[in-house]
mmCIF file of C-alpha atoms and ligand atoms in Angstrom:
data_model
loop_
_atom_site.group_PDB
_atom_site.id
_atom_site.type_symbol
_atom_site.label_atom_id
_atom_site.label_comp_id
_atom_site.label_asym_id
_atom_site.label_seq_id
_atom_site.Cartn_x
_atom_site.Cartn_y
_atom_site.Cartn_z
ATOM 1 C CA UNK A 1 151.974 129.815 32.468
ATOM 2 C CA UNK A 2 151.251 127.969 35.489
ATOM 3 C CA UNK A 3 153.045 127.443 38.614
ATOM 4 C CA UNK A 4 151.316 124.725 40.859
ATOM 5 C CA UNK A 5 151.844 123.412 44.487
ATOM 6 C CA UNK A 6 152.649 119.263 44.873
ATOM 7 C CA UNK A 7 149.254 118.721 45.667
ATOM 8 C CA UNK A 8 147.581 121.071 42.952
ATOM 9 C CA UNK A 9 149.810 119.678 39.802
ATOM 10 C CA UNK A 10 148.890 116.124 41.088
ATOM 11 C CA UNK A 11 145.453 117.302 40.814
ATOM 12 C CA UNK A 12 145.509 118.764 37.416
ATOM 13 C CA UNK A 13 147.485 115.450 35.954
ATOM 14 C CA UNK A 14 144.620 113.597 37.405
ATOM 15 C CA UNK A 15 141.742 116.341 35.891
ATOM 16 C CA UNK A 16 143.121 116.190 32.598
ATOM 17 C CA UNK A 17 144.307 112.514 32.028
ATOM 18 C CA UNK A 18 141.174 110.232 31.827
ATOM 19 C CA UNK A 19 140.453 106.213 31.598
ATOM 20 C CA UNK A 20 140.016 106.155 28.117
ATOM 21 C CA UNK A 21 136.366 105.546 26.920
ATOM 22 C CA UNK A 22 137.215 102.522 24.802
ATOM 23 C CA UNK A 23 140.623 100.942 25.879
ATOM 24 C CA UNK A 24 142.139 98.373 23.805
ATOM 25 C CA UNK A 25 141.825 95.056 25.358
ATOM 26 C CA UNK A 26 143.716 91.822 25.185
ATOM 27 C CA UNK A 27 143.303 88.252 26.713
ATOM 28 C CA UNK A 28 146.382 87.101 28.667
ATOM 29 C CA UNK A 29 147.159 83.984 30.772
ATOM 30 C CA UNK A 30 147.017 84.176 34.742
ATOM 31 C CA UNK A 31 150.762 83.944 35.007
ATOM 32 C CA UNK A 32 151.184 87.381 32.987
ATOM 33 C CA UNK A 33 148.559 88.912 34.803
ATOM 34 C CA UNK A 34 150.569 90.747 37.471
ATOM 35 C CA UNK A 35 150.627 94.597 37.441
ATOM 36 C CA UNK A 36 148.022 94.396 34.516
ATOM 37 C CA UNK A 37 144.807 96.450 34.799
ATOM 38 C CA UNK A 38 141.424 93.826 34.553
ATOM 39 C CA UNK A 39 139.390 94.906 32.076
ATOM 40 C CA UNK A 40 136.171 92.690 32.943
ATOM 41 C CA UNK A 41 134.619 92.258 36.287
ATOM 42 C CA UNK A 42 135.173 88.994 37.838
ATOM 43 C CA UNK A 43 132.821 87.134 39.600
ATOM 44 C CA UNK A 44 132.636 84.337 41.710
ATOM 45 C CA UNK A 45 131.373 81.014 40.098
ATOM 46 C CA UNK A 46 130.103 79.520 43.196
ATOM 47 C CA UNK A 47 129.512 80.640 46.996
ATOM 48 C CA UNK A 48 132.606 81.136 48.917
ATOM 49 C CA UNK A 49 132.666 78.455 50.997
ATOM 50 C CA UNK A 50 130.093 76.511 49.082
ATOM 51 C CA UNK A 51 129.271 74.664 52.282
ATOM 52 C CA UNK A 52 129.538 75.731 56.011
ATOM 53 C CA UNK A 53 133.413 75.077 56.928
ATOM 54 C CA UNK A 54 135.537 74.829 59.906
ATOM 55 C CA UNK A 55 137.839 77.311 60.694
ATOM 56 C CA UNK A 56 140.040 75.165 63.315
ATOM 57 C CA UNK A 57 140.930 71.826 64.635
ATOM 58 C CA UNK A 58 138.560 70.566 67.039
ATOM 59 C CA UNK A 59 135.447 69.237 67.570
ATOM 60 C CA UNK A 60 131.749 69.996 65.539
ATOM 61 C CA UNK A 61 128.906 70.438 68.783
ATOM 62 C CA UNK A 62 125.491 72.011 69.246
ATOM 63 C CA UNK A 63 126.012 75.244 71.286
ATOM 64 C CA UNK A 64 122.992 74.465 73.440
ATOM 65 C CA UNK A 65 124.957 71.394 75.138
ATOM 66 C CA UNK A 66 128.225 73.325 76.288
ATOM 67 C CA UNK A 67 129.668 73.395 78.606
ATOM 68 C CA UNK A 68 129.825 69.319 78.687
ATOM 69 C CA UNK A 69 131.130 66.054 78.188
ATOM 70 C CA UNK A 70 130.443 64.785 74.986
ATOM 71 C CA UNK A 71 131.322 61.429 73.565
ATOM 72 C CA UNK A 72 132.805 61.477 70.181
ATOM 73 C CA UNK A 73 131.159 60.143 67.041
ATOM 74 C CA UNK A 74 133.721 59.842 64.002
ATOM 75 C CA UNK A 75 135.650 62.191 62.089
ATOM 76 C CA UNK A 76 135.283 64.946 59.285
ATOM 77 C CA UNK A 77 138.742 65.645 57.335
ATOM 78 C CA UNK A 78 138.992 68.225 55.128
ATOM 79 C CA UNK A 79 137.649 67.519 51.316
ATOM 80 C CA UNK A 80 135.110 65.063 53.081
ATOM 81 C CA UNK A 81 131.466 65.254 53.063
ATOM 82 C CA UNK A 82 129.764 64.373 56.522
ATOM 83 C CA UNK A 83 128.267 61.183 56.497
ATOM 84 C CA UNK A 84 126.060 61.760 59.446
ATOM 85 C CA UNK A 85 124.418 64.586 60.990
ATOM 86 C CA UNK A 86 125.572 65.468 64.697
ATOM 87 C CA UNK A 87 122.884 64.411 67.337
ATOM 88 C CA UNK A 88 122.500 66.385 70.525
ATOM 89 C CA UNK A 89 125.025 65.527 73.163
ATOM 90 C CA UNK A 90 127.276 64.439 70.772
ATOM 91 C CA UNK A 91 130.763 65.567 69.257
ATOM 92 C CA UNK A 92 132.552 64.964 65.964
ATOM 93 C CA UNK A 93 135.974 65.238 65.651
ATOM 94 C CA UNK A 94 136.774 67.902 62.626
ATOM 95 C CA UNK A 95 139.643 69.508 60.914
ATOM 96 C CA UNK A 96 140.143 72.856 59.676
ATOM 97 C CA UNK A 97 138.341 73.294 56.351
ATOM 98 C CA UNK A 98 136.416 70.515 56.676
ATOM 99 C CA UNK A 99 132.897 70.653 56.066
ATOM 100 C CA UNK A 100 130.303 70.924 59.358
ATOM 101 C CA UNK A 101 128.225 68.655 59.714
ATOM 102 C CA UNK A 102 123.975 68.794 59.819
ATOM 103 C CA UNK A 103 123.275 69.636 63.356
ATOM 104 C CA UNK A 104 126.556 71.095 64.320
ATOM 105 C CA UNK A 105 126.603 74.889 65.105
ATOM 106 C CA UNK A 106 130.077 75.511 67.020
ATOM 107 C CA UNK A 107 133.326 74.240 66.373
ATOM 108 C CA UNK A 108 135.246 73.497 70.156
ATOM 109 C CA UNK A 109 138.862 74.197 69.080
ATOM 110 C CA UNK A 110 141.002 71.630 70.299
ATOM 111 C CA UNK A 111 143.229 73.668 72.733
ATOM 112 C CA UNK A 112 139.562 74.367 74.417
ATOM 113 C CA UNK A 113 138.849 70.573 75.071
ATOM 114 C CA UNK A 114 140.462 67.905 77.009
ATOM 115 C CA UNK A 115 140.189 64.454 75.422
ATOM 116 C CA UNK A 116 140.007 61.455 77.788
ATOM 117 C CA UNK A 117 139.699 58.052 75.399
ATOM 118 C CA UNK A 118 136.418 58.752 73.168
ATOM 119 C CA UNK A 119 135.669 61.477 74.961
ATOM 120 C CA UNK A 120 135.988 65.462 75.401
ATOM 121 C CA UNK A 121 135.375 67.972 78.249
ATOM 122 C CA UNK A 122 135.274 71.633 77.799
ATOM 123 C CA UNK A 123 134.182 74.327 79.937
ATOM 124 C CA UNK A 124 133.745 76.501 77.182
ATOM 125 C CA UNK A 125 130.193 78.139 77.048
ATOM 126 C CA UNK A 126 127.904 77.738 73.754
ATOM 127 C CA UNK A 127 128.668 80.126 71.366
ATOM 128 C CA UNK A 128 126.525 79.799 68.524
ATOM 129 C CA UNK A 129 128.425 80.090 65.042
ATOM 130 C CA UNK A 130 132.291 79.940 66.668
ATOM 131 C CA UNK A 131 134.853 79.050 64.323
ATOM 132 C CA UNK A 132 132.293 78.527 61.207
ATOM 133 C CA UNK A 133 132.554 80.183 57.917
ATOM 134 C CA UNK A 134 129.082 79.914 56.907
ATOM 135 C CA UNK A 135 127.923 79.113 53.332
ATOM 136 C CA UNK A 136 128.464 82.030 51.164
ATOM 137 C CA UNK A 137 129.821 84.352 54.172
ATOM 138 C CA UNK A 138 133.098 85.346 52.412
ATOM 139 C CA UNK A 139 131.181 86.133 48.742
ATOM 140 C CA UNK A 140 127.895 84.532 47.009
ATOM 141 C CA UNK A 141 127.996 82.922 43.716
ATOM 142 C CA UNK A 142 127.821 85.954 41.082
ATOM 143 C CA UNK A 143 129.288 88.365 43.295
ATOM 144 C CA UNK A 144 131.724 90.776 41.969
ATOM 145 C CA UNK A 145 135.263 89.707 43.502
ATOM 146 C CA UNK A 146 137.777 91.615 41.337
ATOM 147 C CA UNK A 147 136.046 94.731 39.848
ATOM 148 C CA UNK A 148 137.433 95.708 36.308
ATOM 149 C CA UNK A 149 140.083 98.766 36.701
ATOM 150 C CA UNK A 150 141.884 96.639 39.525
ATOM 151 C CA UNK A 151 145.684 96.380 39.005
ATOM 152 C CA UNK A 152 146.212 92.784 39.392
ATOM 153 C CA UNK A 153 148.605 92.048 42.478
ATOM 154 C CA UNK A 154 148.981 88.786 44.145
ATOM 155 C CA UNK A 155 145.747 89.268 46.387
ATOM 156 C CA UNK A 156 143.653 89.391 42.813
ATOM 157 C CA UNK A 157 145.777 86.464 41.716
ATOM 158 C CA UNK A 158 144.721 84.345 44.309
ATOM 159 C CA UNK A 159 141.102 85.660 43.402
ATOM 160 C CA UNK A 160 141.134 84.654 40.233
ATOM 161 C CA UNK A 161 142.734 81.669 40.733
ATOM 162 C CA UNK A 162 139.915 80.720 43.392
ATOM 163 C CA UNK A 163 137.281 81.478 40.562
ATOM 164 C CA UNK A 164 139.259 79.103 38.182
ATOM 165 C CA UNK A 165 140.430 82.118 35.516
ATOM 166 C CA UNK A 166 143.464 80.747 33.919
ATOM 167 C CA UNK A 167 142.968 83.657 31.137
ATOM 168 C CA UNK A 168 141.634 86.836 32.183
ATOM 169 C CA UNK A 169 140.949 90.337 30.084
ATOM 170 C CA UNK A 170 143.218 93.321 30.858
ATOM 171 C CA UNK A 171 143.726 96.698 29.118
ATOM 172 C CA UNK A 172 146.686 97.092 26.588
ATOM 173 C CA UNK A 173 149.796 98.529 28.296
ATOM 174 C CA UNK A 174 150.478 102.232 27.220
ATOM 175 C CA UNK A 175 153.365 102.928 25.089
ATOM 176 C CA UNK A 176 155.489 105.553 26.769
ATOM 177 C CA UNK A 177 158.598 107.124 24.617
ATOM 178 C CA UNK A 178 161.006 108.120 26.698
ATOM 179 C CA UNK A 179 163.527 111.158 25.303
ATOM 180 C CA UNK A 180 166.671 111.959 27.043
ATOM 181 C CA UNK A 181 167.973 115.338 26.149
ATOM 182 C CA UNK A 182 171.374 117.413 26.588
ATOM 183 C CA UNK A 183 174.627 117.536 24.763
ATOM 184 C CA UNK A 184 176.246 116.731 27.582
ATOM 185 C CA UNK A 185 174.525 113.185 27.821
ATOM 186 C CA UNK A 186 175.835 110.111 26.055
ATOM 187 C CA UNK A 187 174.862 106.682 25.070
ATOM 188 C CA UNK A 188 175.610 103.901 27.966
ATOM 189 C CA UNK A 189 177.755 102.224 25.172
ATOM 190 C CA UNK A 190 180.309 105.134 25.144
ATOM 191 C CA UNK A 191 182.938 105.770 27.222
ATOM 192 C CA UNK A 192 181.758 109.786 28.179
ATOM 193 C CA UNK A 193 184.486 112.234 28.522
ATOM 194 C CA UNK A 194 185.117 114.385 31.671
ATOM 195 C CA UNK A 195 182.421 116.713 30.737
ATOM 196 C CA UNK A 196 179.758 114.288 29.557
ATOM 197 C CA UNK A 197 177.516 111.999 31.657
ATOM 198 C CA UNK A 198 175.906 108.832 30.575
ATOM 199 C CA UNK A 199 172.235 108.592 29.927
ATOM 200 C CA UNK A 200 171.132 107.289 33.412
ATOM 201 C CA UNK A 201 167.595 109.123 32.792
ATOM 202 C CA UNK A 202 165.988 107.165 29.780
ATOM 203 C CA UNK A 203 167.102 103.773 31.882
ATOM 204 C CA UNK A 204 165.485 104.615 34.935
ATOM 205 C CA UNK A 205 162.337 106.112 33.664
ATOM 206 C CA UNK A 206 162.089 102.938 31.478
ATOM 207 C CA UNK A 207 162.711 100.866 34.579
ATOM 208 C CA UNK A 208 159.827 102.668 36.510
ATOM 209 C CA UNK A 209 157.233 102.625 33.631
ATOM 210 C CA UNK A 210 157.741 98.920 33.014
ATOM 211 C CA UNK A 211 157.479 98.767 36.781
ATOM 212 C CA UNK A 212 154.078 100.540 36.930
ATOM 213 C CA UNK A 213 152.732 98.784 33.914
ATOM 214 C CA UNK A 214 153.743 100.486 30.920
ATOM 215 C CA UNK A 215 155.935 99.669 27.997
ATOM 216 C CA UNK A 216 158.865 102.003 27.540
ATOM 217 C CA UNK A 217 160.588 102.736 24.175
ATOM 218 C CA UNK A 218 163.596 104.511 24.564
ATOM 219 C CA UNK A 219 164.193 107.028 21.750
ATOM 220 C CA UNK A 220 167.816 108.356 20.748
ATOM 221 C CA UNK A 221 169.331 111.508 22.902
ATOM 222 C CA UNK A 222 168.286 114.830 21.519
ATOM 223 C CA UNK A 223 171.249 117.146 21.771
ATOM 224 C CA UNK A 224 170.460 120.399 22.562
ATOM 225 C CA UNK A 225 169.352 121.574 18.867
ATOM 226 C CA UNK A 226 165.859 123.006 18.785
ATOM 227 C CA UNK A 227 164.969 121.509 15.290
ATOM 228 C CA UNK A 228 166.392 117.689 16.420
ATOM 229 C CA UNK A 229 164.811 118.013 19.776
ATOM 230 C CA UNK A 230 160.856 118.790 17.505
ATOM 231 C CA UNK A 231 161.521 116.008 15.115
ATOM 232 C CA UNK A 232 162.280 113.738 18.178
ATOM 233 C CA UNK A 233 159.427 114.949 20.273
ATOM 234 C CA UNK A 234 156.949 114.292 16.876
ATOM 235 C CA UNK A 235 158.086 111.094 16.784
ATOM 236 C CA UNK A 236 157.624 110.649 20.332
ATOM 237 C CA UNK A 237 154.188 111.939 20.517
ATOM 238 C CA UNK A 238 153.144 108.836 18.419
ATOM 239 C CA UNK A 239 153.025 107.052 21.915
ATOM 240 C CA UNK A 240 150.641 106.837 24.348
ATOM 241 C CA UNK A 241 152.522 109.064 26.780
ATOM 242 C CA UNK A 242 155.766 110.855 26.116
ATOM 243 C CA UNK A 243 158.237 111.901 28.584
ATOM 244 C CA UNK A 244 161.050 113.890 27.770
ATOM 245 C CA UNK A 245 164.250 114.238 30.157
ATOM 246 C CA UNK A 246 166.144 117.345 30.835
ATOM 247 C CA UNK A 247 165.807 120.922 28.473
ATOM 248 C CA UNK A 248 162.933 122.278 30.818
ATOM 249 C CA UNK A 249 164.798 124.627 33.084
ATOM 250 C CA UNK A 250 165.640 128.488 31.869
ATOM 251 C CA UNK A 251 168.944 127.941 30.515
ATOM 252 C CA UNK A 252 169.796 129.108 27.041
ATOM 253 C CA UNK A 253 169.814 125.782 25.542
ATOM 254 C CA UNK A 254 166.567 124.431 27.068
ATOM 255 C CA UNK A 255 164.849 123.564 23.903
ATOM 256 C CA UNK A 256 162.215 121.154 24.739
ATOM 257 C CA UNK A 257 159.230 123.831 25.547
ATOM 258 C CA UNK A 258 160.102 125.760 22.616
ATOM 259 C CA UNK A 259 159.884 122.786 20.537
ATOM 260 C CA UNK A 260 156.512 121.305 22.236
ATOM 261 C CA UNK A 261 154.956 124.579 21.718
ATOM 262 C CA UNK A 262 155.964 124.598 18.009
ATOM 263 C CA UNK A 263 154.200 121.392 17.691
ATOM 264 C CA UNK A 264 150.979 123.141 19.107
ATOM 265 C CA UNK A 265 151.246 121.862 22.675
ATOM 266 C CA UNK A 266 148.850 123.230 25.200
ATOM 267 C CA UNK A 267 150.544 123.500 28.435
ATOM 268 C CA UNK A 268 148.791 122.681 31.896
ATOM 269 C CA UNK A 269 151.793 123.493 34.080
ATOM 270 C CA UNK A 270 155.483 124.150 33.709
ATOM 271 C CA UNK A 271 156.319 125.032 37.280
ATOM 272 C CA UNK A 272 155.923 123.243 40.466
ATOM 273 C CA UNK A 273 156.807 124.052 43.889
ATOM 274 C CA UNK A 274 158.969 121.354 44.674
ATOM 275 C CA UNK A 275 162.393 120.633 45.158
ATOM 276 C CA UNK A 276 163.798 118.521 43.075
ATOM 277 C CA UNK A 277 161.748 118.741 40.136
ATOM 278 C CA UNK A 278 160.959 122.567 39.961
ATOM 279 C CA UNK A 279 160.928 123.219 36.315
ATOM 280 C CA UNK A 280 158.211 119.924 35.267
ATOM 281 C CA UNK A 281 156.328 120.416 32.387
ATOM 282 C CA UNK A 282 153.067 119.177 31.930
ATOM 283 C CA UNK A 283 150.680 119.082 28.669
ATOM 284 C CA UNK A 284 149.460 117.697 25.461
ATOM 285 C CA UNK A 285 150.347 117.880 21.663
ATOM 286 C CA UNK A 286 148.665 116.078 19.095
ATOM 287 C CA UNK A 287 146.330 114.124 21.748
ATOM 288 C CA UNK A 288 149.303 112.763 23.438
ATOM 289 C CA UNK A 289 150.297 114.038 27.251
ATOM 290 C CA UNK A 290 153.682 114.536 27.751
ATOM 291 C CA UNK A 291 155.703 115.103 30.847
ATOM 292 C CA UNK A 292 159.196 117.542 30.463
ATOM 293 C CA UNK A 293 160.956 116.267 33.392
ATOM 294 C CA UNK A 294 164.143 118.090 34.554
ATOM 295 C CA UNK A 295 167.257 115.931 33.770
ATOM 296 C CA UNK A 296 168.711 115.722 37.155
ATOM 297 C CA UNK A 297 168.291 111.894 37.615
ATOM 298 C CA UNK A 298 166.476 112.525 41.256
ATOM 299 C CA UNK A 299 164.159 114.983 39.581
ATOM 300 C CA UNK A 300 163.398 112.896 36.831
ATOM 301 C CA UNK A 301 163.047 109.703 38.895
ATOM 302 C CA UNK A 302 160.651 111.487 41.409
ATOM 303 C CA UNK A 303 158.208 113.350 39.021
ATOM 304 C CA UNK A 304 157.941 110.275 37.211
ATOM 305 C CA UNK A 305 156.633 108.754 40.637
ATOM 306 C CA UNK A 306 154.620 111.959 41.854
ATOM 307 C CA UNK A 307 152.921 113.115 38.370
ATOM 308 C CA UNK A 308 153.610 110.772 35.371
ATOM 309 C CA UNK A 309 153.004 107.382 37.048
ATOM 310 C CA UNK A 310 149.554 108.595 37.661
ATOM 311 C CA UNK A 311 148.978 109.597 34.037
ATOM 312 C CA UNK A 312 150.255 106.328 33.127
ATOM 313 C CA UNK A 313 147.871 104.550 35.255
ATOM 314 C CA UNK A 314 144.856 106.270 33.734
ATOM 315 C CA UNK A 315 146.204 105.559 30.673
ATOM 316 C CA UNK A 316 146.106 101.744 31.357
ATOM 317 C CA UNK A 317 142.247 102.310 32.878
ATOM 318 C CA UNK A 318 143.258 102.475 36.777
ATOM 319 C CA UNK A 319 140.169 105.030 37.867
ATOM 320 C CA UNK A 320 141.719 106.107 41.160
ATOM 321 C CA UNK A 321 145.647 106.104 40.599
ATOM 322 C CA UNK A 322 147.354 106.717 44.550
ATOM 323 C CA UNK A 323 150.046 107.275 45.849
ATOM 324 C CA UNK A 324 150.891 105.422 48.839
ATOM 325 C CA UNK A 325 152.379 107.361 51.626
ATOM 326 C CA UNK A 326 153.432 106.083 55.038
ATOM 327 C CA UNK A 327 153.978 107.624 58.259
ATOM 328 C CA UNK A 328 157.959 107.560 60.238
ATOM 329 C CA UNK A 329 159.272 109.201 63.232
ATOM 330 C CA UNK A 330 162.683 111.203 61.868
ATOM 331 C CA UNK A 331 165.745 110.465 63.817
ATOM 332 C CA UNK A 332 167.177 113.727 63.748
ATOM 333 C CA UNK A 333 166.035 117.265 63.940
ATOM 334 C CA UNK A 334 165.291 118.874 60.472
ATOM 335 C CA UNK A 335 164.406 122.508 59.653
ATOM 336 C CA UNK A 336 163.562 123.778 55.648
ATOM 337 C CA UNK A 337 162.724 127.076 54.131
ATOM 338 C CA UNK A 338 158.945 126.768 53.827
ATOM 339 C CA UNK A 339 157.461 127.256 50.623
ATOM 340 C CA UNK A 340 158.665 124.077 48.773
ATOM 341 C CA UNK A 341 157.578 120.249 49.158
ATOM 342 C CA UNK A 342 160.758 118.525 49.371
ATOM 343 C CA UNK A 343 161.388 114.809 48.166
ATOM 344 C CA UNK A 344 164.634 113.403 49.983
ATOM 345 C CA UNK A 345 166.523 110.375 50.007
ATOM 346 C CA UNK A 346 165.819 108.568 53.189
ATOM 347 C CA UNK A 347 166.506 105.126 55.110
ATOM 348 C CA UNK A 348 164.241 103.693 56.780
ATOM 349 C CA UNK A 349 164.860 101.753 59.875
ATOM 350 C CA UNK A 350 163.007 100.039 62.899
ATOM 351 C CA UNK A 351 160.810 98.404 60.599
ATOM 352 C CA UNK A 352 159.523 101.442 58.754
ATOM 353 C CA UNK A 353 158.702 103.143 62.331
ATOM 354 C CA UNK A 354 161.507 105.613 62.173
ATOM 355 C CA UNK A 355 163.632 107.326 59.341
ATOM 356 C CA UNK A 356 166.750 109.300 58.469
ATOM 357 C CA UNK A 357 167.409 111.822 56.000
ATOM 358 C CA UNK A 358 170.608 110.578 54.263
ATOM 359 C CA UNK A 359 173.472 113.384 53.365
ATOM 360 C CA UNK A 360 173.394 114.407 49.688
ATOM 361 C CA UNK A 361 174.734 116.318 47.269
ATOM 362 C CA UNK A 362 171.544 117.472 45.427
ATOM 363 C CA UNK A 363 169.270 116.239 42.733
ATOM 364 C CA UNK A 364 172.357 114.529 41.010
ATOM 365 C CA UNK A 365 173.227 112.170 43.709
ATOM 366 C CA UNK A 366 172.429 108.790 42.131
ATOM 367 C CA UNK A 367 174.408 107.065 44.538
ATOM 368 C CA UNK A 368 172.616 108.747 47.628
ATOM 369 C CA UNK A 369 169.639 107.333 45.943
ATOM 370 C CA UNK A 370 170.833 103.991 45.944
ATOM 371 C CA UNK A 371 171.929 103.967 49.595
ATOM 372 C CA UNK A 372 168.348 105.296 50.341
ATOM 373 C CA UNK A 373 164.909 102.482 50.663
ATOM 374 C CA UNK A 374 162.489 105.553 50.637
ATOM 375 C CA UNK A 375 161.724 109.257 49.656
ATOM 376 C CA UNK A 376 160.800 111.196 52.728
ATOM 377 C CA UNK A 377 158.252 114.221 51.915
ATOM 378 C CA UNK A 378 158.888 117.298 53.462
ATOM 379 C CA UNK A 379 155.780 119.499 53.969
ATOM 380 C CA UNK A 380 156.019 122.951 52.395
ATOM 381 C CA UNK A 381 154.060 124.952 55.188
ATOM 382 C CA UNK A 382 156.119 123.998 58.281
ATOM 383 C CA UNK A 383 160.024 124.829 59.431
ATOM 384 C CA UNK A 384 161.161 122.507 61.720
ATOM 385 C CA UNK A 385 161.045 119.228 63.044
ATOM 386 C CA UNK A 386 162.410 117.761 66.088
ATOM 387 C CA UNK A 387 163.476 114.161 66.434
ATOM 388 C CA UNK A 388 160.855 111.698 66.860
ATOM 389 C CA UNK A 389 157.916 113.953 64.685
ATOM 390 C CA UNK A 390 156.446 112.109 61.940
ATOM 391 C CA UNK A 391 156.694 112.756 58.239
ATOM 392 C CA UNK A 392 155.556 111.344 55.152
ATOM 393 C CA UNK A 393 157.555 108.606 53.249
ATOM 394 C CA UNK A 394 156.894 107.500 49.895
ATOM 395 C CA UNK A 395 158.671 103.610 49.587
ATOM 396 C CA UNK A 396 159.845 102.219 46.452
HETATM 397 P P1 AMP B 1 168.610 119.816 32.163
HETATM 398 O O1 AMP B 1 167.594 119.473 33.084
HETATM 399 O O2 AMP B 1 168.518 119.596 30.802
HETATM 400 O O3 AMP B 1 169.117 121.129 32.660
HETATM 401 O O4 AMP B 1 169.772 118.870 33.188
HETATM 402 C C1 AMP B 1 170.346 118.764 34.320
HETATM 403 C C2 AMP B 1 171.200 118.289 34.287
HETATM 404 O O5 AMP B 1 170.772 116.663 34.611
HETATM 405 C C3 AMP B 1 172.464 118.233 33.536
HETATM 406 O O6 AMP B 1 173.516 118.885 33.943
HETATM 407 C C4 AMP B 1 172.967 116.537 33.565
HETATM 408 O O7 AMP B 1 173.920 116.720 34.439
HETATM 409 C C5 AMP B 1 171.598 115.676 34.149
HETATM 410 N N1 AMP B 1 171.070 115.040 33.348
HETATM 411 C C6 AMP B 1 170.311 115.357 32.335
HETATM 412 N N2 AMP B 1 169.910 114.310 31.176
HETATM 413 C C7 AMP B 1 170.388 113.404 31.972
HETATM 414 C C8 AMP B 1 170.234 111.685 31.531
HETATM 415 N N3 AMP B 1 169.710 111.598 30.564
HETATM 416 N N4 AMP B 1 171.057 110.784 32.256
HETATM 417 C C9 AMP B 1 171.775 111.414 33.397
HETATM 418 N N5 AMP B 1 171.773 112.709 33.808
HETATM 419 C C10 AMP B 1 171.504 113.691 33.350
HETATM 420 MG MG1 MG B 2 169.942 120.001 29.508
#
């Protein structure tokens, strides 16, 4: 079966999982819209701004008059309609956000004028349009200001509120079923004996599914038994997306791929040149996409972020899911054997300018992950980095 590089594997996910042609939709209140995917083009209901507005506290003037000493004729406050036009050789005191009076084509910032009694004096040259936001200059009535398919963030909420939308149409959140596997994995309500581990993956995945806009459903833990694994996977395939953790390595008791094959699965890759997460599996069975994520907690979380999240985004109606990397200078030299893209727990410092690769015990080291505030992405085609070299960083 297919072994792919990180970039190729991500491309395969995005080639396979497309935005559903007729996604289920629902209407939500603006307060509940955060993180959801808009299912309608939201348009401006009037020009923005509707009338020319001042961008500064200062004086409405005619640019042709400047520089000059001008008498002040009244004031315009935010929310007021100007009562008189500005005549040549005059200034009107104006506040930020207030409507520009007819006849004015420049706002003189307060800081650029010296006020003496009822006059202002300025050396500022005439600059037509300065500090004026022209009517319709941000958006015109009828313009699409938040497009369908856009995930709603605080900026989109501000725009939706600006156009008076208290309810918006969004896509239904995909239901993502989560199946942990492993004889040694026990429910968190149980006290594990020393050979067992508590099931952290289902909870971590559920948290990330929720955070990235899906509805998680945690299934009972599957022991390393082919029949039970198959039955639970079959149930899991009734969701919009199935995430399985563990059981995808080459061990004698790794039954996930066998169980999937028995259910008629089509596999698109089952090995990726990444670390952690090398045995990641992606495919489709009974019309539902699934990921088999390696069971080590860091592997599970990293592979969710770099692959499964994109699939979930597509199923939610996002046309162009993106992974947002930033760059930071590594604080100490680093070397690795090229070939694998590595994802390492990192600590960003200095306002994100520098990053330290944290010591860790491998992909089961949850305490190291908790100490980290980012994942450092080490390129597969390079061997050494010296302190100060830029590396890619994936933040929470
Ligand atoms: P596997 O991918 O099944 O070989 O699992 C690799 C290792 O990950 C196991 O030895 C466990 O220690 C750990 N592991 C697997 N599943 C979970 C889980 N649900 N929660 C926490 N750790 C897990
Ligand atoms: Mg296992």
